[in-house]
Coordinates of C-alpha atoms and ligand atoms in Angstrom, one line a residue:
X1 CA 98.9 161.6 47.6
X2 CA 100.7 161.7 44.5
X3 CA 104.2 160.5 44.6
X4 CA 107.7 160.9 43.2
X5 CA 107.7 156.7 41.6
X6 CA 107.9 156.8 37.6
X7 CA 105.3 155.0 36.6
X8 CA 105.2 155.5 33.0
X9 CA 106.3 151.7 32.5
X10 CA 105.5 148.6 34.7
X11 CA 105.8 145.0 35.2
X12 CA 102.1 143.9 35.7
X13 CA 101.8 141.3 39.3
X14 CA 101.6 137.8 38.0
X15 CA 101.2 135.7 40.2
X16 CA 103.4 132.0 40.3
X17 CA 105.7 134.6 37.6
X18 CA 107.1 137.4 39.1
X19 CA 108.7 136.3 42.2
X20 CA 112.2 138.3 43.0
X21 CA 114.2 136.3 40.4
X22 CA 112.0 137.4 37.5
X23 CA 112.3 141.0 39.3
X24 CA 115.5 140.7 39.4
X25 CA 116.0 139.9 35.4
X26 CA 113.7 142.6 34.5
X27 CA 115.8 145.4 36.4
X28 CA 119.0 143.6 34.8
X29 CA 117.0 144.7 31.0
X30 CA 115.8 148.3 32.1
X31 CA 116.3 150.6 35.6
X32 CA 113.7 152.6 35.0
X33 CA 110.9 150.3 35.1
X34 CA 108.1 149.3 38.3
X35 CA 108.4 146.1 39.5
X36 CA 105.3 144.3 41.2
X37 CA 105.5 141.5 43.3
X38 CA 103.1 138.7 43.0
X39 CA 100.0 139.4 44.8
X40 CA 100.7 138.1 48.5
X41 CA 97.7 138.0 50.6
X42 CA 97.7 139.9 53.8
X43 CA 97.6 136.8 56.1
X44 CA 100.5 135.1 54.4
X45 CA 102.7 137.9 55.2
X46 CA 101.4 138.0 58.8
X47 CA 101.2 134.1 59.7
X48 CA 103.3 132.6 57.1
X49 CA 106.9 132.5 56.1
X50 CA 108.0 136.1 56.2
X51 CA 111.1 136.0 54.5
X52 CA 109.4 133.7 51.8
X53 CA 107.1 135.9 50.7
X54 CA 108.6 139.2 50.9
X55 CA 112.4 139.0 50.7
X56 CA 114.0 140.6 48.0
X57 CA 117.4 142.0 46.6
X58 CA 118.2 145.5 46.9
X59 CA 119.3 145.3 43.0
X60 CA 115.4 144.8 42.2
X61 CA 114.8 148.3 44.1
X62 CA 111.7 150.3 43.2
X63 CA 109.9 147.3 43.9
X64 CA 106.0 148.1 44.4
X65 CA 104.1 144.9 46.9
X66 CA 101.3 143.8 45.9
X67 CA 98.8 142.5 48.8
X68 CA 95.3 140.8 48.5
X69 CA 93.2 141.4 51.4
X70 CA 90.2 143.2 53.0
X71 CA 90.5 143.9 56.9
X72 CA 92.2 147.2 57.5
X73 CA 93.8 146.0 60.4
X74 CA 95.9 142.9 58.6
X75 CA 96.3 145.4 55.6
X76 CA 97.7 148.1 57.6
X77 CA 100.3 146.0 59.4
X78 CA 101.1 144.7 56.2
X79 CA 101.8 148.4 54.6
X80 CA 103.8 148.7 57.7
X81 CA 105.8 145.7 58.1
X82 CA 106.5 146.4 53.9
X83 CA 107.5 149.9 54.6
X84 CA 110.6 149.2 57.0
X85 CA 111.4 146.2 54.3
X86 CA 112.5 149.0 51.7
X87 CA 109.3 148.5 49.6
X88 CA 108.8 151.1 47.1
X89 CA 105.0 151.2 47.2
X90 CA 102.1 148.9 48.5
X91 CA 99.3 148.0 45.3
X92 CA 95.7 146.7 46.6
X93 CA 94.6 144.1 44.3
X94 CA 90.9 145.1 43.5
X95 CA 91.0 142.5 40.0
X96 CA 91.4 139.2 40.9
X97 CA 88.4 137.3 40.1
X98 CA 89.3 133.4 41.0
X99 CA 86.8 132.3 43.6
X100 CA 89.4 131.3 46.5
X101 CA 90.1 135.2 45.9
X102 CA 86.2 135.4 46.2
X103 CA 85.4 133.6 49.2
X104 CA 88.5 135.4 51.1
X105 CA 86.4 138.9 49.6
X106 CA 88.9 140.1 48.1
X107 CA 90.2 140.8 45.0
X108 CA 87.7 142.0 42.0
X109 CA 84.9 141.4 44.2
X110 CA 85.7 144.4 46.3
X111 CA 85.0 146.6 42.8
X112 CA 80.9 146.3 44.7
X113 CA 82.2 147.8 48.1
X114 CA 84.4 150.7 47.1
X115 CA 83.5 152.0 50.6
X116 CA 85.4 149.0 51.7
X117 CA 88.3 149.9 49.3
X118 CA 88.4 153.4 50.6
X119 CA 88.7 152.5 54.0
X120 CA 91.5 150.0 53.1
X121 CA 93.6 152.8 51.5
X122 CA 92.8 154.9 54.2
X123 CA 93.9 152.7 57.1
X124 CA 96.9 151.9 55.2
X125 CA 97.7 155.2 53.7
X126 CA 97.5 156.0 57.4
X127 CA 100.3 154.0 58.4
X128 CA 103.0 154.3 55.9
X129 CA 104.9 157.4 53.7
X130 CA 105.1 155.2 50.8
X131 CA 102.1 155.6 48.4
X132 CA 99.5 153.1 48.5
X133 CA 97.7 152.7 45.1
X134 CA 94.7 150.5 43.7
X135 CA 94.7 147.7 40.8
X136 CA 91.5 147.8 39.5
X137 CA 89.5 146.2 36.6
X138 CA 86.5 148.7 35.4
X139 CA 83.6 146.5 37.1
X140 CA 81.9 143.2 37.8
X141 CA 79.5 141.1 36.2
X142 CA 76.5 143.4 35.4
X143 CA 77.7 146.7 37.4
X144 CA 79.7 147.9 34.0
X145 CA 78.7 151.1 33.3
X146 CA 81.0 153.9 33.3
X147 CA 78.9 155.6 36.3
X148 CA 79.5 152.7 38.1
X149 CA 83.4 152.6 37.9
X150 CA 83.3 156.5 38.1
X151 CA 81.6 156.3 41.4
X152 CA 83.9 153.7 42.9
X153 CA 86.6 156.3 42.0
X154 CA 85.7 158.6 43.3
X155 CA 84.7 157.2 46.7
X156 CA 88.8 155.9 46.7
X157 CA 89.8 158.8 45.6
X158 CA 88.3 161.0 48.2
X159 CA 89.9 159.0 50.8
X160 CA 93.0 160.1 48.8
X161 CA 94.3 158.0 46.8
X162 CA 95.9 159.7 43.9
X163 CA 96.9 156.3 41.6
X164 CA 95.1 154.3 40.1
X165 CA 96.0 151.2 37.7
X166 CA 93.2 149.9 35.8
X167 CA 93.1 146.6 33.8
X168 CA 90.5 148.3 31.3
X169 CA 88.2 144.7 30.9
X170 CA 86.0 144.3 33.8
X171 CA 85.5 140.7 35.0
X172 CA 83.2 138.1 35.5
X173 CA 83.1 136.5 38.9
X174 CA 81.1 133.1 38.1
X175 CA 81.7 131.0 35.0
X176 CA 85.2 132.0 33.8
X177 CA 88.4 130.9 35.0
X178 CA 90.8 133.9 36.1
X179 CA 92.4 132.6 32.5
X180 CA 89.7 133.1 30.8
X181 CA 88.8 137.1 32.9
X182 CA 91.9 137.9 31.4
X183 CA 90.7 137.5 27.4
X184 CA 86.5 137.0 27.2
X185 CA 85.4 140.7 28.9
X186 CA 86.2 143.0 25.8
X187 CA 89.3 145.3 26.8
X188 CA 87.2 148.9 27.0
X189 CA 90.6 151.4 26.8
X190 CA 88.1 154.2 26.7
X191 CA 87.0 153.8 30.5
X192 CA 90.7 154.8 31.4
X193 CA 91.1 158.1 29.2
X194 CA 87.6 159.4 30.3
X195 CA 88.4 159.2 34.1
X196 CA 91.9 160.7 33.6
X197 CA 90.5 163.3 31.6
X198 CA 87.6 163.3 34.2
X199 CA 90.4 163.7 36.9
X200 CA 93.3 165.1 35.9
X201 CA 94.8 165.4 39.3
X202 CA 94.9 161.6 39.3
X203 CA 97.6 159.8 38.3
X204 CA 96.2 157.1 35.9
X205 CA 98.2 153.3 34.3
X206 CA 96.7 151.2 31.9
X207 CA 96.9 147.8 31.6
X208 CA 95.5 145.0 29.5
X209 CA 96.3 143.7 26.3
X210 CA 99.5 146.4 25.0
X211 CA 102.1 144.5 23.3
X212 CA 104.1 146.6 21.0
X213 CA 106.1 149.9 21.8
X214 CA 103.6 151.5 19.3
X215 CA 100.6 150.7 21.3
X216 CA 102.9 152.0 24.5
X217 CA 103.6 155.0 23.0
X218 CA 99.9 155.5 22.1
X219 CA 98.2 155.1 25.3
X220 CA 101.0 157.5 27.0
X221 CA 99.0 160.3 25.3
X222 CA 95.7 159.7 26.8
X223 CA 96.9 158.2 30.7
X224 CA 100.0 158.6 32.7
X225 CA 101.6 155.2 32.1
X226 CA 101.0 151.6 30.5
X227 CA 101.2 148.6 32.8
X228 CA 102.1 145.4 30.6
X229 CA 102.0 141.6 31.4
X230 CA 102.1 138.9 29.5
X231 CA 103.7 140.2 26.8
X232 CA 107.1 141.3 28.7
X233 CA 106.5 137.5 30.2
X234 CA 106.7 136.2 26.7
X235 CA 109.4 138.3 25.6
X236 CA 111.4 140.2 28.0
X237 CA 113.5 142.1 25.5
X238 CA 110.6 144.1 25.1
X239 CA 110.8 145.8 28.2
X240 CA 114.1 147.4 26.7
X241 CA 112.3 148.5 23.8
X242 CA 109.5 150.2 25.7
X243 CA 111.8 151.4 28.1
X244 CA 113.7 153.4 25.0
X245 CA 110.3 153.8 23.5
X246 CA 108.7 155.2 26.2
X247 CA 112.2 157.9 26.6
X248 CA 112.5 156.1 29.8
X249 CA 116.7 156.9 29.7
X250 CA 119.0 156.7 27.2
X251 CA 121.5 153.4 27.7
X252 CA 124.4 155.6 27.0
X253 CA 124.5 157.3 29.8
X254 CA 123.6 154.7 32.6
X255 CA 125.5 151.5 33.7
X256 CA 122.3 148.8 32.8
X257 CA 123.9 146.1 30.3
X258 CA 123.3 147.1 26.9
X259 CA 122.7 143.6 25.0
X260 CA 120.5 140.1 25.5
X261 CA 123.7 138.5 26.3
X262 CA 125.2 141.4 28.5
X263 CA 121.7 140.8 30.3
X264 CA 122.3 137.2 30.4
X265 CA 125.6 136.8 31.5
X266 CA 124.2 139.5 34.7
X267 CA 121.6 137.1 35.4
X268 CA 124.2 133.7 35.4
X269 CA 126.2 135.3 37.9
X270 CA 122.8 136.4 40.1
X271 CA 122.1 132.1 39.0
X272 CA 125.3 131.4 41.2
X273 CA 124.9 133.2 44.0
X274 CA 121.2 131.7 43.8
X275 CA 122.4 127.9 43.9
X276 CA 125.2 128.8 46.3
X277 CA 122.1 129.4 48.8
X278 CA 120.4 126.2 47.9
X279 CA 118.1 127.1 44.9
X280 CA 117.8 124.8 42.1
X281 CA 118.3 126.0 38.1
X282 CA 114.4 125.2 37.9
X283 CA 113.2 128.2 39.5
X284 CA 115.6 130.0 38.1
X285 CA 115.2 129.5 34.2
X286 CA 111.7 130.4 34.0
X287 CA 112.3 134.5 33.6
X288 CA 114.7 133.8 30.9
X289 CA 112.7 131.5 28.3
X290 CA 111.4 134.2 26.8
X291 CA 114.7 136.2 26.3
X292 CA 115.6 135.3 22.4
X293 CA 111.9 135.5 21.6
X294 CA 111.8 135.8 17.2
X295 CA 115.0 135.3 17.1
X296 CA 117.0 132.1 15.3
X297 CA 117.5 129.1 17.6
X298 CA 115.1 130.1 19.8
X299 CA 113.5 127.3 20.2
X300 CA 116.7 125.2 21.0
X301 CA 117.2 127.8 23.5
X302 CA 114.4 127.4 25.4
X303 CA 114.1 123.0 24.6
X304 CA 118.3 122.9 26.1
X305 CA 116.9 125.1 28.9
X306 CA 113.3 123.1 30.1
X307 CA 115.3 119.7 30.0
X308 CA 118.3 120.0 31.2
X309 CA 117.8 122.7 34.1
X310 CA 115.4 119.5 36.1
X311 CA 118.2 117.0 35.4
X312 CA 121.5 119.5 36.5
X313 CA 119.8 121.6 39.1
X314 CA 122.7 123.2 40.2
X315 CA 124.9 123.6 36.8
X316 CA 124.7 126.9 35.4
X317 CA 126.3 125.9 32.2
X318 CA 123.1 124.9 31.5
X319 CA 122.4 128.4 30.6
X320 CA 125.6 128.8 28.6
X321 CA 125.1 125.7 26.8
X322 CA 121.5 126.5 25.7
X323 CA 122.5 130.7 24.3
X324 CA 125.1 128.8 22.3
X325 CA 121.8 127.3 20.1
X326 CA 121.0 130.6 19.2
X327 CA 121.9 131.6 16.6
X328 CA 123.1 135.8 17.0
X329 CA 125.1 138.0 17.6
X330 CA 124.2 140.9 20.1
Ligands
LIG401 C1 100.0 134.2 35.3 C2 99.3 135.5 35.7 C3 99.2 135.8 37.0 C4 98.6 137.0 37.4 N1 98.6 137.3 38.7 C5 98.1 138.6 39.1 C6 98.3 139.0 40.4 O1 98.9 138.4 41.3 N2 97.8 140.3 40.8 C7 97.2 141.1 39.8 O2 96.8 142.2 40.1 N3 97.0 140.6 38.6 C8 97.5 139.4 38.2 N4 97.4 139.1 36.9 C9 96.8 140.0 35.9 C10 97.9 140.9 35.3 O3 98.5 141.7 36.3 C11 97.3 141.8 34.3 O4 96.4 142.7 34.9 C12 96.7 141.1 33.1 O5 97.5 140.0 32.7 C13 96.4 142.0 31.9 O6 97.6 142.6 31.4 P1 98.4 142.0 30.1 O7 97.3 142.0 29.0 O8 99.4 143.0 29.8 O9 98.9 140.7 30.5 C14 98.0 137.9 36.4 C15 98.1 137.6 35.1 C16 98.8 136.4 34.7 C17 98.9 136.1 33.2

């Protein structure tokens, strides 16, 4: 099934990072762009804290879940119980290589049994109108070749899933941390552009290693979209300047806020509301370290923000305090 979601720009699942306050400063810098949660395994969801794991603000809206998981069953209800939430799309992670991921089989051990993934999609696909789509890497350990990650494909794809995000390095399940699976396995772009030119029905996202809107812009001629990670972690402005990059909508004609600090002071208010309900400033900085990335008094910025947020948990002139050691002018 191929669906209506724009997905020519997303925010890559990182787990511990983007949990619905980084979601919720990202859609502040573009309203265009896919949101991920976290990967959430499927048992969490269904024995665990419900509201915890999947609660989010209606501002952060499309927001695609991301579960880890293998029985059809658990994944299904899952797809389900995410559905009536007001999720935008459910993700299967098929690239995680830590072993707790491992001995759960799931994750990027399930790039051996794409069976496995096909019946996932299919049980889950089966239950919900929202599209379900893979996050793969391009193999395992030795089962690298390009026949290999064509035939997994396939066998997904025939059970209809039209979607696929590939993290284009494949990973190594025993001797490197999940760290490490995300820098050693060379990045192998190529694997991407032959199966969308391969399959040009599908509807194909990169991911791994972009960082510039250049690189953005490249990829876009060769797959459907660019998935990007650590770099919008690093520096979140650059989501804007894909987003414009990329033609995602021009900032005239929408409502978003138009600077860093039109941004920022969005996100204090969102900080207030946030505290008001108990949260402390901790949780709540992290998104925004990155925001004055390159630019003068950064540094301060982030120094005024990582210790004074522990000691005044619940003053949000901490953030004011801290954009007044940069030095510019938006
Ligand atoms: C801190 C961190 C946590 C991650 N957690 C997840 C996750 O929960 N699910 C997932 O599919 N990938 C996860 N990844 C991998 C990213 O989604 C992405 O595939 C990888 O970082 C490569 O993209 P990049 O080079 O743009 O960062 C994580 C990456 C990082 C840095």
């Amino acid at each position: 099934m191929k669906s209506s979601i724009d997905r020519r720009l997303s925010v890559a699942p990182m787990l511990d990072w983007t949990d619905r306050h980084c979601r919720y400063f990202h859609r502040l810098i573009s309203d265009r762009i896919l949101l991920y949660t976290e990967m959430i395994t499927a048992p969490a969801i269904l024995r665990g804290d419900r509201e915890k794991h999947l609660g989010f603000s209606p501002q952060e809206h499309p927001v695609a879940l991301q579960l880890g998981g293998s029985d059809e069953g658990d994944l299904a209800n899952c797809a389900q119980i995410a559905e009536d939430m007001g999720y935008a799309e459910i993700n299967l992670n098929v690239g995680c290589p830590s072993d707790r991921v491992q001995k759960g089989r799931f994750g990027a051990c399930l790039m051996k049994e794409p069976e496995l993934v096909a019946s996932c999609f299919d049980a889950m696909q089966s239950k919900v109108r929202i599209p379900v789509t893979i996050k793969s890497r391009i193999g395992v350990d030795d089962e690298d070749s390009f026949e290999s990650f064509t035939n997994f494909i396939d066998t997904v794809k025939t059970a209809g899933c039209g979607t696929f995000i590939i993290h284009a390095r494949k990973a190594l399940l025993k001797g490197l941390s999940p760290k490490q699976n995300r820098t050693v396995p060379p990045l192998k772009y190529d694997y991407a552009y032959r199966i969308k030119a391969l399959n040009p029905d599908l509807e194909v996202v990169l991911n791994g290693g972009i960082e510039t809107v250049i690189q953005a812009e490249e990829q876009t001629q060769y797959v459907d979209g660019v998935m990007v990670g650590r770099a919008f972690w690093n520096a979140p402005w650059l989501i804007r300047e894909m987003h414009n990059g990329l033609g995602l909508g021009n900032d005239a004609l929408n409502s978003q806020p138009r600077s860093r600090d039109e941004v920022l002071l969005a996100y204090i208010d969102y900080c207030r509301t946030m505290i008001s309900q108990g949260l402390s400033l901790h949780w709540l900085i992290r998104p925004i370290l990155g925001l004055y990335h390159g630019l003068p008094g950064n540094k301060k910025w982030k120094s005024h923000l990582v210790t004074q947020a522990p000691r005044r948990k619940t003053d949000v002139s901490v953030i004011e305090e801290a954009r007044k050691q940069v030095n510019y002018v938006s």
